[in-house]
Amino acid sequence: MSNTALEDFKPSQIQQEEFSRMVSSRRSVRAFLPDPVDQRLISKIFALAASAPSNCNTQPWLPHVVSGAKRDSMRDALMKSIGEGDHQLDFPYEGKYYDVYRQRQLEIGIMRYQAIGVTREDTSGKRQAFLRNLEFFGAPHVAFIFMPDWADIREAVDVGMYAQTLMLSMHAHGISSCPQTILGYNADVVREQLDIDPSEKLLFGISFGYKDKTSPENQVHPSRATLSESTLFYE
Ligand SMILES: Cc1cc2nc3c(=O)[nH]c(=O)nc-3n(C[C@H](O)[C@H](O)[C@H](O)COP(=O)(O)O)c2cc1C
């Protein structure tokens, strides 16, 4: 599409409604079919995601997309390291939340465990659920999202915008995804597996592929705070 055509874009009412449906129907998916996504479609989606905005148009995202045999050896390496408690994060993550944020964290945890029949006392079930992360929830593809080592919180914001644009682009093409902080729990292992320079720092991973619609894991639909709870308007 030409630049003029893009700049003149005026969404019709149907397109607006479809966009609302698309944005609000994206969900983190935690059970995938093994079927791979066509490489041409993957390339198209990643090209589209690069339209995300960034401070001074610096585009500080460095995605590494892993499929096939490489994906399997990455899974094995992550299982061996993170799965056995060997953690080395480029950016510390406490995972401690307070007040309403803690309540929301608890709520999604309960919903997820209930969906797969794991009770509060079931430590083995919880561990299995944790380990499923390291198997990319069965997804045939995973993108590891890095940024340059000079980058800081402002660039992390840019990368977050990129990641959401990426996941929405996937969703628009029938591909599901799950962003995963856990996939950054051992950045050295990921760098080693992909021969990535230490000047690239890992933020998180995104597993993606076709959703397994029958899985109870995918029957979780977390709600959001209402507009009046989250947003203040001034005049
Ligand atoms: C940066 C980021 C990291 C996340 N890390 C994980 C993760 O490690 N494992 C996981 O199962 N979900 C992870 N999630 C998914 C969240 O739990 C999910 O986005 C949230 O519960 C809202 O649900 P929804 O995405 O289905 O709307 C992550 C989400 C984001 C944005």
Coordinates of C-alpha atoms and ligand atoms in Angstrom, one line a residue:
M1 CA 0.0 0.0 0.0
S2 CA 1.3 3.5 -0.9
N3 CA 2.2 6.0 1.9
T4 CA -0.6 8.3 0.7
A5 CA -3.2 5.5 0.9
L6 CA -1.9 4.7 4.4
E7 CA -2.1 8.3 5.6
D8 CA -5.6 8.7 4.2
F9 CA -6.8 5.6 6.1
K10 CA -10.3 6.3 7.4
P11 CA -11.8 3.2 9.1
S12 CA -15.4 2.4 8.2
Q13 CA -17.8 1.6 11.1
I14 CA -17.5 -2.1 10.3
Q15 CA -13.7 -1.9 10.5
Q16 CA -13.9 0.0 13.8
E17 CA -16.2 -2.7 15.3
E18 CA -13.9 -5.4 13.9
F19 CA -10.9 -3.7 15.5
S20 CA -12.6 -3.5 18.9
R21 CA -13.5 -7.2 18.6
M22 CA -9.9 -8.1 17.6
V23 CA -8.3 -6.2 20.4
S24 CA -10.6 -7.4 23.1
S25 CA -10.6 -11.0 21.9
R26 CA -6.8 -11.4 22.1
R27 CA -5.9 -13.8 25.0
S28 CA -2.7 -15.3 26.2
V29 CA -2.9 -18.9 25.0
R30 CA -1.3 -21.7 27.0
A31 CA -1.9 -24.8 24.8
F32 CA -1.0 -24.9 21.1
L33 CA -1.4 -27.3 18.3
P34 CA 2.0 -28.7 16.9
D35 CA 1.2 -27.4 13.4
P36 CA 3.9 -24.9 12.2
V37 CA 2.9 -21.5 10.9
D38 CA 4.0 -20.9 7.3
Q39 CA 7.3 -19.0 7.2
R40 CA 6.0 -16.4 4.8
L41 CA 3.1 -15.6 7.2
I42 CA 5.6 -15.4 10.1
S43 CA 7.7 -12.9 8.1
K44 CA 4.7 -10.8 7.2
I45 CA 3.6 -10.6 10.8
F46 CA 7.0 -9.6 12.1
A47 CA 7.3 -7.0 9.3
L48 CA 4.0 -5.5 10.3
A49 CA 4.9 -5.4 14.0
A50 CA 7.8 -3.1 13.2
S51 CA 5.2 -0.3 12.6
A52 CA 5.1 0.1 16.4
P53 CA 6.2 3.6 17.6
S54 CA 9.4 4.2 19.6
N55 CA 11.2 7.1 21.2
C56 CA 13.0 9.0 18.4
N57 CA 12.1 6.0 16.1
T58 CA 15.0 4.1 17.5
Q59 CA 13.2 0.7 17.2
P60 CA 15.2 -0.9 20.0
W61 CA 13.6 -4.3 19.7
L62 CA 15.7 -7.3 18.8
P63 CA 13.5 -10.3 18.3
H64 CA 15.0 -13.8 17.6
V65 CA 12.5 -16.3 16.3
V66 CA 13.1 -19.9 16.9
S67 CA 11.3 -22.9 15.3
G68 CA 11.9 -26.6 14.3
A69 CA 14.9 -28.5 15.8
K70 CA 16.3 -25.3 17.3
R71 CA 13.1 -24.8 19.2
D72 CA 13.3 -28.4 20.6
S73 CA 16.9 -27.9 21.7
M74 CA 16.0 -24.6 23.3
R75 CA 13.2 -26.3 25.2
D76 CA 15.6 -28.9 26.5
A77 CA 18.2 -26.4 27.5
L78 CA 15.6 -24.2 29.3
M79 CA 14.2 -27.3 31.1
K80 CA 17.7 -28.3 32.2
S81 CA 18.6 -24.8 33.5
I82 CA 15.5 -22.8 34.6
G83 CA 13.6 -26.1 35.3
E84 CA 16.3 -27.0 37.8
G85 CA 16.4 -23.5 39.4
D86 CA 19.4 -22.1 37.6
H87 CA 18.3 -18.5 37.1
Q88 CA 20.3 -15.7 35.4
L89 CA 18.0 -12.7 34.5
D90 CA 19.3 -9.7 32.5
F91 CA 16.6 -7.6 34.3
P92 CA 15.6 -8.5 37.8
Y93 CA 12.1 -9.7 38.4
E94 CA 10.8 -9.9 42.0
G95 CA 7.2 -11.0 41.1
K96 CA 6.0 -9.2 44.3
Y97 CA 2.8 -7.2 43.9
Y98 CA 0.8 -5.1 46.5
D99 CA -2.8 -3.9 47.1
V100 CA -5.1 -4.2 44.1
Y101 CA -2.2 -5.4 41.9
R102 CA -1.7 -8.4 44.3
Q103 CA -5.4 -9.1 44.2
R104 CA -5.3 -9.2 40.4
Q105 CA -2.3 -11.5 40.5
L106 CA -4.1 -13.9 42.9
E107 CA -7.2 -13.8 40.8
I108 CA -5.5 -14.8 37.5
G109 CA -3.5 -17.5 39.4
I110 CA -6.7 -19.0 40.9
M111 CA -8.5 -18.9 37.5
R112 CA -5.6 -20.6 35.7
Y113 CA -5.2 -23.3 38.4
Q114 CA -9.0 -23.9 38.5
A115 CA -9.1 -24.3 34.7
I116 CA -6.6 -27.2 34.8
G117 CA -7.8 -28.7 38.1
V118 CA -4.8 -27.8 40.3
T119 CA -5.6 -27.1 43.9
R120 CA -3.8 -24.8 46.3
E121 CA -2.1 -27.7 48.0
D122 CA -1.1 -29.4 44.8
T123 CA 2.6 -28.3 44.6
S124 CA 3.4 -30.9 41.9
G125 CA 0.5 -29.7 39.7
K126 CA 1.8 -26.1 40.2
R127 CA 5.3 -27.1 39.2
Q128 CA 4.0 -28.9 36.1
A129 CA 2.1 -25.7 35.2
F130 CA 5.4 -23.7 35.6
L131 CA 7.3 -26.2 33.5
R132 CA 4.8 -25.9 30.7
N133 CA 6.1 -22.4 30.2
L134 CA 9.5 -23.9 29.3
E135 CA 8.0 -26.2 26.7
F136 CA 6.4 -23.0 25.2
F137 CA 3.0 -24.6 26.0
G138 CA 3.5 -26.8 23.0
A139 CA 3.9 -23.9 20.5
P140 CA 6.0 -24.7 17.5
H141 CA 7.6 -21.2 17.5
V142 CA 9.0 -18.8 20.1
A143 CA 10.3 -15.3 19.8
F144 CA 12.9 -14.2 22.3
I145 CA 12.7 -10.4 22.6
F146 CA 16.0 -8.7 23.4
M147 CA 17.1 -5.0 23.4
P148 CA 20.6 -3.5 23.2
D149 CA 22.6 -3.4 26.5
W150 CA 22.6 0.5 26.6
A151 CA 18.8 0.4 26.6
D152 CA 16.9 1.4 29.8
I153 CA 13.3 1.7 30.9
R154 CA 12.3 4.1 28.0
E155 CA 13.4 1.6 25.5
A156 CA 11.7 -1.2 27.4
V157 CA 8.5 0.8 26.9
D158 CA 9.2 0.8 23.1
V159 CA 9.8 -2.9 23.2
G160 CA 6.5 -3.4 25.0
M161 CA 4.7 -1.4 22.3
Y162 CA 6.4 -3.6 19.7
A163 CA 5.4 -6.8 21.5
Q164 CA 1.7 -5.8 21.7
T165 CA 1.7 -4.8 18.0
L166 CA 3.3 -8.1 17.3
M167 CA 0.7 -10.1 19.2
L168 CA -2.2 -8.2 17.7
S169 CA -0.7 -8.7 14.2
M170 CA -0.6 -12.5 15.0
H171 CA -4.1 -12.4 16.3
A172 CA -5.3 -10.6 13.2
H173 CA -3.9 -13.5 11.1
G174 CA -5.4 -16.3 13.3
I175 CA -2.2 -17.0 15.2
S176 CA -2.3 -17.1 19.0
S177 CA 0.5 -16.2 21.5
C178 CA 1.6 -16.0 25.1
P179 CA 4.1 -13.4 26.3
Q180 CA 6.4 -15.1 29.0
T181 CA 8.7 -13.4 31.5
I182 CA 9.7 -16.9 32.6
L183 CA 11.4 -17.4 29.2
G184 CA 13.9 -14.7 30.3
Y185 CA 14.8 -16.5 33.5
N186 CA 18.1 -17.7 32.1
A187 CA 19.3 -15.2 29.4
D188 CA 22.8 -16.8 29.2
V189 CA 21.4 -20.1 28.1
V190 CA 19.2 -18.4 25.4
R191 CA 22.2 -16.4 24.1
E192 CA 24.4 -19.5 24.1
Q193 CA 21.8 -21.6 22.2
L194 CA 21.4 -18.9 19.5
D195 CA 25.0 -17.6 19.6
I196 CA 23.8 -14.1 20.5
D197 CA 26.3 -11.4 21.4
P198 CA 26.3 -10.6 25.2
S199 CA 25.5 -6.9 24.2
E200 CA 21.9 -8.0 23.6
K201 CA 19.8 -8.3 26.7
L202 CA 16.8 -10.5 27.1
L203 CA 13.4 -9.1 28.3
F204 CA 11.0 -12.0 27.7
G205 CA 9.8 -14.5 25.2
I206 CA 6.6 -15.0 23.2
S207 CA 5.4 -18.5 22.3
F208 CA 3.1 -18.5 19.2
G209 CA 1.2 -20.8 16.9
Y210 CA -2.3 -22.2 16.4
K211 CA -4.4 -22.4 19.5
D212 CA -5.6 -25.7 20.8
K213 CA -9.3 -24.8 21.2
T214 CA -10.2 -27.9 23.2
S215 CA -7.6 -27.3 26.0
P216 CA -9.0 -26.3 29.4
E217 CA -5.9 -24.0 29.8
N218 CA -7.4 -21.8 27.1
Q219 CA -10.8 -21.4 28.8
V220 CA -9.4 -18.6 31.0
H221 CA -10.7 -15.2 30.3
P222 CA -9.3 -12.7 32.8
S223 CA -11.3 -9.5 33.2
R224 CA -10.0 -6.0 33.4
A225 CA -10.6 -3.1 35.8
T226 CA -13.4 -0.9 34.6
L227 CA -12.7 2.4 32.8
S228 CA -13.6 4.4 35.8
E229 CA -11.3 2.3 38.0
S230 CA -8.3 2.7 35.7
T231 CA -8.6 6.0 33.9
L232 CA -9.1 9.7 35.0
F233 CA -10.4 12.3 32.6
Y234 CA -9.8 16.0 33.1
E235 CA -11.3 19.1 31.5
Ligands
LIG1 C1 5.4 -9.0 29.7 C2 4.5 -10.1 30.1 C3 5.0 -11.3 30.7 C4 4.2 -12.4 31.0 N1 4.7 -13.5 31.4 C5 4.0 -14.7 31.5 C6 4.6 -15.9 31.9 O1 5.8 -16.0 32.1 N2 3.8 -17.0 31.9 C7 2.5 -16.9 31.6 O2 1.8 -18.0 31.6 N3 1.8 -15.8 31.3 C8 2.6 -14.6 31.2 N4 2.0 -13.4 30.9 C9 0.6 -13.4 30.5 C10 -0.3 -12.7 31.5 O3 -0.6 -13.6 32.6 C11 -1.6 -12.3 30.8 O4 -1.3 -11.3 29.8 C12 -2.6 -11.6 31.8 O5 -3.0 -12.6 32.8 C13 -3.8 -11.1 31.1 O6 -4.4 -12.2 30.3 P1 -4.6 -12.1 28.7 O7 -3.3 -11.8 28.1 O8 -5.2 -13.4 28.4 O9 -5.6 -11.0 28.4 C14 2.8 -12.3 30.7 C15 2.3 -11.1 30.1 C16 3.1 -10.1 29.8 C17 2.5 -8.8 29.2

